């Protein structure tokens, strides 16, 4: 499994000149991605010509609509795959992310790519850092990706492959991937080609975070390098800057929330220890009094 190191907020700040206001606790998850779920299927026409052609068209459209996996089905698949309770600090964000990733996953232009996978793995590992159980953290990851009808192992393998590749790069070689041959280079060339063709590439914030992760591992976090890489990939840098700002704010809120959770857990543990200590002391006193009564015949 790929071990993703923490991305510092200060490092993220170097890659963007823009600053967005820190979102409220309620909007922590929903602000991560700017998607809004809208259902718009088929308009009902009161008058339809009874022609064979139009009938075929109506039937075809209705079948296409019913074949699409719904958000509710994706969430239900996740809950079926992982049935244990998840602490609310993690579950709230996970539920929002799975809705937003569902919308990305079933867009017409969506196509899985390793940079997207690296971005999601980075976000997931940041979100779940400090989770009580490593085994449960991996099980949740498996359930999450499978609920989207994708392969969790492919996500991890591709993320690790990109990390290893990026660590061997410099700022120059990273940007000039098009002039070299290699598996990762071919992946980036394919992305650049699809992004350069209108309608053939589906950009997302996971992709933006995957780009930043590549830059960070190559020690190339200067804004000018990000601009060059975006240009080489035919990606709009303004959109990447905006999405990295949102990610920075998400990390900031997660840090605050986890600190509050840790303080709460420490307080509860202290209370339990005090109650346990008091109960032990009372039992000891009771035992001593009992032994004294037996010895004195009282």
Tab-separated table of C-alpha atoms in Angstrom:
chain	number	residue	atom	x	y	z
A	1	UNK	CA	0.000	0.000	0.000
A	2	UNK	CA	1.261	3.413	-0.849
A	3	UNK	CA	2.294	5.531	2.078
A	4	UNK	CA	1.307	9.096	1.340
A	5	UNK	CA	3.142	11.673	3.397
A	6	UNK	CA	1.294	14.660	4.809
A	7	UNK	CA	1.037	17.712	2.611
A	8	UNK	CA	1.763	20.811	4.639
A	9	UNK	CA	-0.581	23.762	4.373
A	10	UNK	CA	2.387	26.113	4.099
A	11	UNK	CA	3.625	24.189	1.060
A	12	UNK	CA	0.235	24.504	-0.562
A	13	UNK	CA	0.327	28.235	0.023
A	14	UNK	CA	3.418	28.503	-2.194
A	15	UNK	CA	1.447	27.195	-5.174
A	16	UNK	CA	-1.353	29.733	-5.121
A	17	UNK	CA	-1.551	33.476	-4.774
A	18	UNK	CA	-5.268	33.464	-4.109
A	19	UNK	CA	-6.882	33.137	-0.707
A	20	UNK	CA	-10.394	31.951	-0.013
A	21	UNK	CA	-12.248	32.414	3.290
A	22	UNK	CA	-12.108	29.379	5.576
A	23	UNK	CA	-15.394	27.489	5.258
A	24	UNK	CA	-17.706	26.941	8.215
A	25	UNK	CA	-17.732	23.590	9.972
A	26	UNK	CA	-21.032	22.729	8.317
A	27	UNK	CA	-19.638	23.363	4.865
A	28	UNK	CA	-16.337	21.528	5.475
A	29	UNK	CA	-17.193	18.675	3.146
A	30	UNK	CA	-19.508	20.379	0.695
A	31	UNK	CA	-16.945	23.083	-0.047
A	32	UNK	CA	-14.388	20.477	-1.083
A	33	UNK	CA	-15.914	20.218	-4.510
A	34	UNK	CA	-18.157	22.689	-6.243
A	35	UNK	CA	-20.626	20.182	-7.592
A	36	UNK	CA	-24.324	20.404	-6.916
A	37	UNK	CA	-26.459	17.365	-7.546
A	38	UNK	CA	-29.152	18.212	-10.021
A	39	UNK	CA	-31.596	15.738	-11.486
A	40	UNK	CA	-32.886	16.565	-14.927
A	41	UNK	CA	-34.058	13.593	-16.874
A	42	UNK	CA	-36.831	13.628	-19.414
A	43	UNK	CA	-39.487	16.274	-20.045
A	44	UNK	CA	-43.004	15.030	-20.393
A	45	UNK	CA	-44.669	16.078	-23.634
A	46	UNK	CA	-48.439	16.126	-23.679
A	47	UNK	CA	-48.499	15.679	-27.415
A	48	UNK	CA	-46.256	13.194	-29.183
A	49	UNK	CA	-46.683	12.169	-32.808
A	50	UNK	CA	-47.405	8.509	-33.078
A	51	UNK	CA	-44.621	7.698	-35.468
A	52	UNK	CA	-42.382	4.638	-35.313
A	53	UNK	CA	-39.281	6.833	-35.238
A	54	UNK	CA	-40.401	8.972	-32.315
A	55	UNK	CA	-41.508	5.875	-30.371
A	56	UNK	CA	-38.092	4.322	-30.797
A	57	UNK	CA	-36.455	7.543	-29.605
A	58	UNK	CA	-38.598	7.708	-26.447
A	59	UNK	CA	-37.918	4.088	-25.601
A	60	UNK	CA	-34.178	4.549	-26.174
A	61	UNK	CA	-34.018	7.601	-23.893
A	62	UNK	CA	-35.924	5.913	-21.094
A	63	UNK	CA	-33.621	2.911	-21.165
A	64	UNK	CA	-30.547	5.149	-21.030
A	65	UNK	CA	-31.944	6.931	-17.989
A	66	UNK	CA	-32.722	3.753	-16.050
A	67	UNK	CA	-29.271	2.306	-16.726
A	68	UNK	CA	-27.489	5.113	-14.847
A	69	UNK	CA	-26.342	4.246	-11.326
A	70	UNK	CA	-27.888	6.680	-8.844
A	71	UNK	CA	-26.221	8.438	-5.922
A	72	UNK	CA	-28.469	6.517	-3.538
A	73	UNK	CA	-27.306	3.190	-5.015
A	74	UNK	CA	-23.655	4.181	-4.685
A	75	UNK	CA	-24.118	5.203	-1.046
A	76	UNK	CA	-26.055	2.010	-0.344
A	77	UNK	CA	-23.278	-0.079	-1.918
A	78	UNK	CA	-20.781	1.617	0.388
A	79	UNK	CA	-22.901	0.960	3.485
A	80	UNK	CA	-23.359	-2.690	2.492
A	81	UNK	CA	-19.624	-3.159	1.985
A	82	UNK	CA	-18.637	-1.489	5.258
A	83	UNK	CA	-21.221	-2.025	8.005
A	84	UNK	CA	-19.281	-0.806	11.048
A	85	UNK	CA	-20.021	2.670	12.473
A	86	UNK	CA	-17.656	5.471	11.396
A	87	UNK	CA	-16.953	8.423	13.745
A	88	UNK	CA	-18.936	11.450	12.600
A	89	UNK	CA	-15.858	13.634	11.996
A	90	UNK	CA	-14.804	11.184	9.279
A	91	UNK	CA	-18.214	9.962	8.136
A	92	UNK	CA	-19.602	13.416	7.337
A	93	UNK	CA	-16.779	14.193	4.915
A	94	UNK	CA	-16.754	10.676	3.452
A	95	UNK	CA	-20.469	10.822	2.672
A	96	UNK	CA	-20.066	14.174	0.924
A	97	UNK	CA	-17.041	12.984	-1.029
A	98	UNK	CA	-18.704	9.821	-2.243
A	99	UNK	CA	-21.644	11.859	-3.580
A	100	UNK	CA	-19.322	14.273	-5.361
A	101	UNK	CA	-17.109	11.504	-6.729
A	102	UNK	CA	-20.199	9.673	-7.962
A	103	UNK	CA	-21.026	12.738	-10.060
A	104	UNK	CA	-17.480	12.774	-11.474
A	105	UNK	CA	-17.480	9.028	-12.050
A	106	UNK	CA	-20.645	8.977	-14.147
A	107	UNK	CA	-20.017	12.056	-16.250
A	108	UNK	CA	-20.007	11.323	-19.980
A	109	UNK	CA	-16.393	12.523	-20.346
A	110	UNK	CA	-15.042	10.671	-17.305
A	111	UNK	CA	-12.152	8.321	-17.804
A	112	UNK	CA	-10.019	6.931	-15.018
A	113	UNK	CA	-6.417	8.126	-14.976
A	114	UNK	CA	-3.566	7.652	-12.473
A	115	UNK	CA	-3.228	11.390	-11.662
A	116	UNK	CA	-6.869	11.436	-10.565
A	117	UNK	CA	-6.187	8.301	-8.490
A	118	UNK	CA	-3.156	9.904	-6.868
A	119	UNK	CA	-5.241	12.946	-5.981
A	120	UNK	CA	-7.974	10.873	-4.367
A	121	UNK	CA	-5.525	8.661	-2.468
A	122	UNK	CA	-3.805	11.807	-1.161
A	123	UNK	CA	-7.112	13.299	-0.004
A	124	UNK	CA	-8.270	10.030	1.558
A	125	UNK	CA	-5.050	9.462	3.473
A	126	UNK	CA	-5.084	13.059	4.712
A	127	UNK	CA	-8.699	12.742	5.813
A	128	UNK	CA	-8.245	9.377	7.539
A	129	UNK	CA	-4.902	10.183	9.171
A	130	UNK	CA	-5.163	9.277	12.833
A	131	UNK	CA	-8.114	6.911	12.338
A	132	UNK	CA	-8.288	4.519	15.319
A	133	UNK	CA	-7.684	1.369	13.247
A	134	UNK	CA	-5.390	0.896	10.240
A	135	UNK	CA	-7.351	-2.214	9.262
A	136	UNK	CA	-10.654	-0.322	9.291
A	137	UNK	CA	-9.126	2.580	7.366
A	138	UNK	CA	-8.141	0.220	4.550
A	139	UNK	CA	-11.513	-1.542	4.646
A	140	UNK	CA	-13.313	1.798	4.288
A	141	UNK	CA	-11.106	2.668	1.310
A	142	UNK	CA	-11.928	-0.647	-0.340
A	143	UNK	CA	-15.663	-0.208	0.254
A	144	UNK	CA	-15.614	3.383	-0.999
A	145	UNK	CA	-13.929	2.663	-4.339
A	146	UNK	CA	-15.878	-0.545	-4.969
A	147	UNK	CA	-19.132	1.345	-4.363
A	148	UNK	CA	-18.167	3.438	-7.406
A	149	UNK	CA	-17.605	0.259	-9.460
A	150	UNK	CA	-13.857	0.831	-9.656
A	151	UNK	CA	-10.791	-1.074	-8.474
A	152	UNK	CA	-9.259	0.068	-5.133
A	153	UNK	CA	-6.073	-1.874	-5.812
A	154	UNK	CA	-5.592	-0.035	-9.098
A	155	UNK	CA	-5.923	3.275	-7.262
A	156	UNK	CA	-3.227	2.315	-4.759
A	157	UNK	CA	-0.879	0.767	-7.313
A	158	UNK	CA	-1.099	3.728	-9.694
A	159	UNK	CA	-0.706	6.250	-6.876
A	160	UNK	CA	2.424	4.482	-5.634
A	161	UNK	CA	3.834	4.265	-9.177
A	162	UNK	CA	3.367	8.009	-9.726
A	163	UNK	CA	4.888	8.827	-6.336
A	164	UNK	CA	7.986	6.770	-7.087
A	165	UNK	CA	8.303	8.379	-10.510
A	166	UNK	CA	7.895	11.916	-9.162
A	167	UNK	CA	10.573	11.408	-6.513
A	168	UNK	CA	13.086	10.732	-9.296
A	169	UNK	CA	12.173	13.894	-11.221
A	170	UNK	CA	13.350	17.485	-11.167
A	171	UNK	CA	11.304	20.579	-11.893
A	172	UNK	CA	12.611	20.561	-15.473
A	173	UNK	CA	12.134	16.869	-16.237
A	174	UNK	CA	8.662	16.881	-14.724
A	175	UNK	CA	7.487	19.644	-17.023
A	176	UNK	CA	9.218	18.195	-20.085
A	177	UNK	CA	7.535	14.773	-19.874
A	178	UNK	CA	6.415	15.019	-23.522
A	179	UNK	CA	10.015	14.739	-24.767
A	180	UNK	CA	10.664	11.429	-23.000
A	181	UNK	CA	9.431	7.840	-23.130
A	182	UNK	CA	8.098	5.852	-20.203
A	183	UNK	CA	4.909	4.527	-18.653
A	184	UNK	CA	4.129	7.628	-16.597
A	185	UNK	CA	5.220	9.896	-19.427
A	186	UNK	CA	2.774	8.106	-21.738
A	187	UNK	CA	-0.008	8.591	-19.185
A	188	UNK	CA	0.685	12.327	-19.001
A	189	UNK	CA	0.830	12.593	-22.808
A	190	UNK	CA	-2.539	10.893	-23.069
A	191	UNK	CA	-4.010	13.327	-20.538
A	192	UNK	CA	-2.563	16.297	-22.434
A	193	UNK	CA	-4.025	15.009	-25.685
A	194	UNK	CA	-7.481	14.451	-24.239
A	195	UNK	CA	-7.451	17.768	-22.347
A	196	UNK	CA	-6.515	19.525	-25.572
A	197	UNK	CA	-9.546	18.045	-27.320
A	198	UNK	CA	-12.718	19.814	-26.241
A	199	UNK	CA	-15.131	17.487	-24.487
A	200	UNK	CA	-12.710	14.556	-24.117
A	201	UNK	CA	-11.365	15.272	-20.639
A	202	UNK	CA	-13.164	15.621	-17.314
A	203	UNK	CA	-11.195	17.877	-14.955
A	204	UNK	CA	-11.726	17.576	-11.186
A	205	UNK	CA	-10.213	18.717	-7.929
A	206	UNK	CA	-8.801	15.246	-7.341
A	207	UNK	CA	-6.845	15.734	-10.545
A	208	UNK	CA	-5.570	19.132	-9.334
A	209	UNK	CA	-4.423	17.620	-6.038
A	210	UNK	CA	-2.729	14.779	-7.925
A	211	UNK	CA	-0.778	17.374	-9.945
A	212	UNK	CA	0.310	19.160	-6.803
A	213	UNK	CA	1.399	15.876	-5.225
A	214	UNK	CA	3.670	15.228	-8.213
A	215	UNK	CA	5.219	18.678	-7.836
A	216	UNK	CA	5.709	18.282	-4.118
A	217	UNK	CA	7.458	14.921	-4.440
A	218	UNK	CA	9.741	16.379	-7.121
A	219	UNK	CA	10.524	19.350	-4.827
A	220	UNK	CA	9.143	21.681	-7.494
A	221	UNK	CA	6.448	23.663	-5.684
A	222	UNK	CA	7.190	27.088	-7.167
A	223	UNK	CA	4.100	28.643	-8.821
A	224	UNK	CA	5.990	29.029	-12.110
A	225	UNK	CA	6.547	25.253	-12.328
A	226	UNK	CA	2.881	24.550	-11.703
A	227	UNK	CA	2.014	27.013	-14.466
A	228	UNK	CA	4.361	25.257	-16.901
A	229	UNK	CA	3.029	21.813	-16.006
A	230	UNK	CA	-0.570	22.964	-16.472
A	231	UNK	CA	0.349	24.423	-19.859
A	232	UNK	CA	2.038	21.163	-20.903
A	233	UNK	CA	-1.088	19.229	-19.888
A	234	UNK	CA	-3.504	21.747	-21.460
A	235	UNK	CA	-5.083	22.371	-18.039
A	236	UNK	CA	-6.346	25.775	-16.864
A	237	UNK	CA	-4.028	26.913	-14.038
A	238	UNK	CA	-6.630	29.276	-12.594
A	239	UNK	CA	-8.892	26.348	-11.912
A	240	UNK	CA	-6.036	24.409	-10.317
A	241	UNK	CA	-5.136	27.387	-8.094
A	242	UNK	CA	-8.740	27.697	-6.964
A	243	UNK	CA	-9.048	24.001	-6.193
A	244	UNK	CA	-5.778	23.885	-4.251
A	245	UNK	CA	-7.038	26.784	-2.129
A	246	UNK	CA	-10.173	24.810	-1.315
A	247	UNK	CA	-8.041	21.784	-0.436
A	248	UNK	CA	-5.844	23.914	1.801
A	249	UNK	CA	-8.920	25.122	3.662
A	250	UNK	CA	-10.207	21.560	3.962
A	251	UNK	CA	-6.925	20.459	5.550
A	252	UNK	CA	-7.010	23.409	7.928
A	253	UNK	CA	-10.522	22.564	9.103
A	254	UNK	CA	-9.620	18.877	9.461
A	255	UNK	CA	-6.648	19.751	11.658
A	256	UNK	CA	-8.868	21.872	13.893
A	257	UNK	CA	-11.586	19.230	14.077
A	258	UNK	CA	-9.139	16.445	14.911
A	259	UNK	CA	-7.551	18.562	17.651
A	260	UNK	CA	-10.971	19.113	19.204
A	261	UNK	CA	-11.728	15.391	18.930
A	262	UNK	CA	-8.420	14.501	20.601
A	263	UNK	CA	-9.121	16.923	23.445
A	264	UNK	CA	-12.555	15.387	23.927
A	265	UNK	CA	-11.162	11.828	23.955
A	266	UNK	CA	-8.428	12.825	26.441
A	267	UNK	CA	-11.000	14.428	28.757
A	268	UNK	CA	-13.235	11.361	28.636
A	269	UNK	CA	-10.290	9.057	29.298
A	270	UNK	CA	-9.256	11.167	32.278
A	271	UNK	CA	-12.796	11.015	33.676
A	272	UNK	CA	-12.895	7.235	33.244
A	273	UNK	CA	-9.519	6.875	34.940
A	274	UNK	CA	-10.679	9.044	37.834
A	275	UNK	CA	-13.891	7.045	38.212
A	276	UNK	CA	-11.956	3.798	37.984
A	277	UNK	CA	-9.429	5.032	40.559
A	278	UNK	CA	-12.194	6.097	42.921
A	279	UNK	CA	-13.960	2.748	42.541
A	280	UNK	CA	-10.699	0.860	43.186
A	281	UNK	CA	-10.063	2.912	46.286
A	282	UNK	CA	-13.578	2.247	47.595
A	283	UNK	CA	-13.191	-1.477	46.958
A	284	UNK	CA	-9.868	-1.489	48.818
A	285	UNK	CA	-11.396	0.313	51.776
A	286	UNK	CA	-14.372	-2.033	51.831
A	287	UNK	CA	-12.057	-5.053	51.700
A	288	UNK	CA	-9.919	-3.731	54.550
A	289	UNK	CA	-12.971	-3.019	56.685
A	290	UNK	CA	-14.305	-6.491	55.995
A	291	UNK	CA	-11.035	-8.124	57.013
A	292	UNK	CA	-10.867	-5.934	60.135
A	293	UNK	CA	-14.430	-6.930	61.085
A	294	UNK	CA	-13.612	-10.614	60.720
A	295	UNK	CA	-10.502	-10.299	62.844
A	296	UNK	CA	-12.179	-8.338	65.630
A	297	UNK	CA	-15.440	-10.255	65.482
A	298	UNK	CA	-17.434	-7.097	64.880
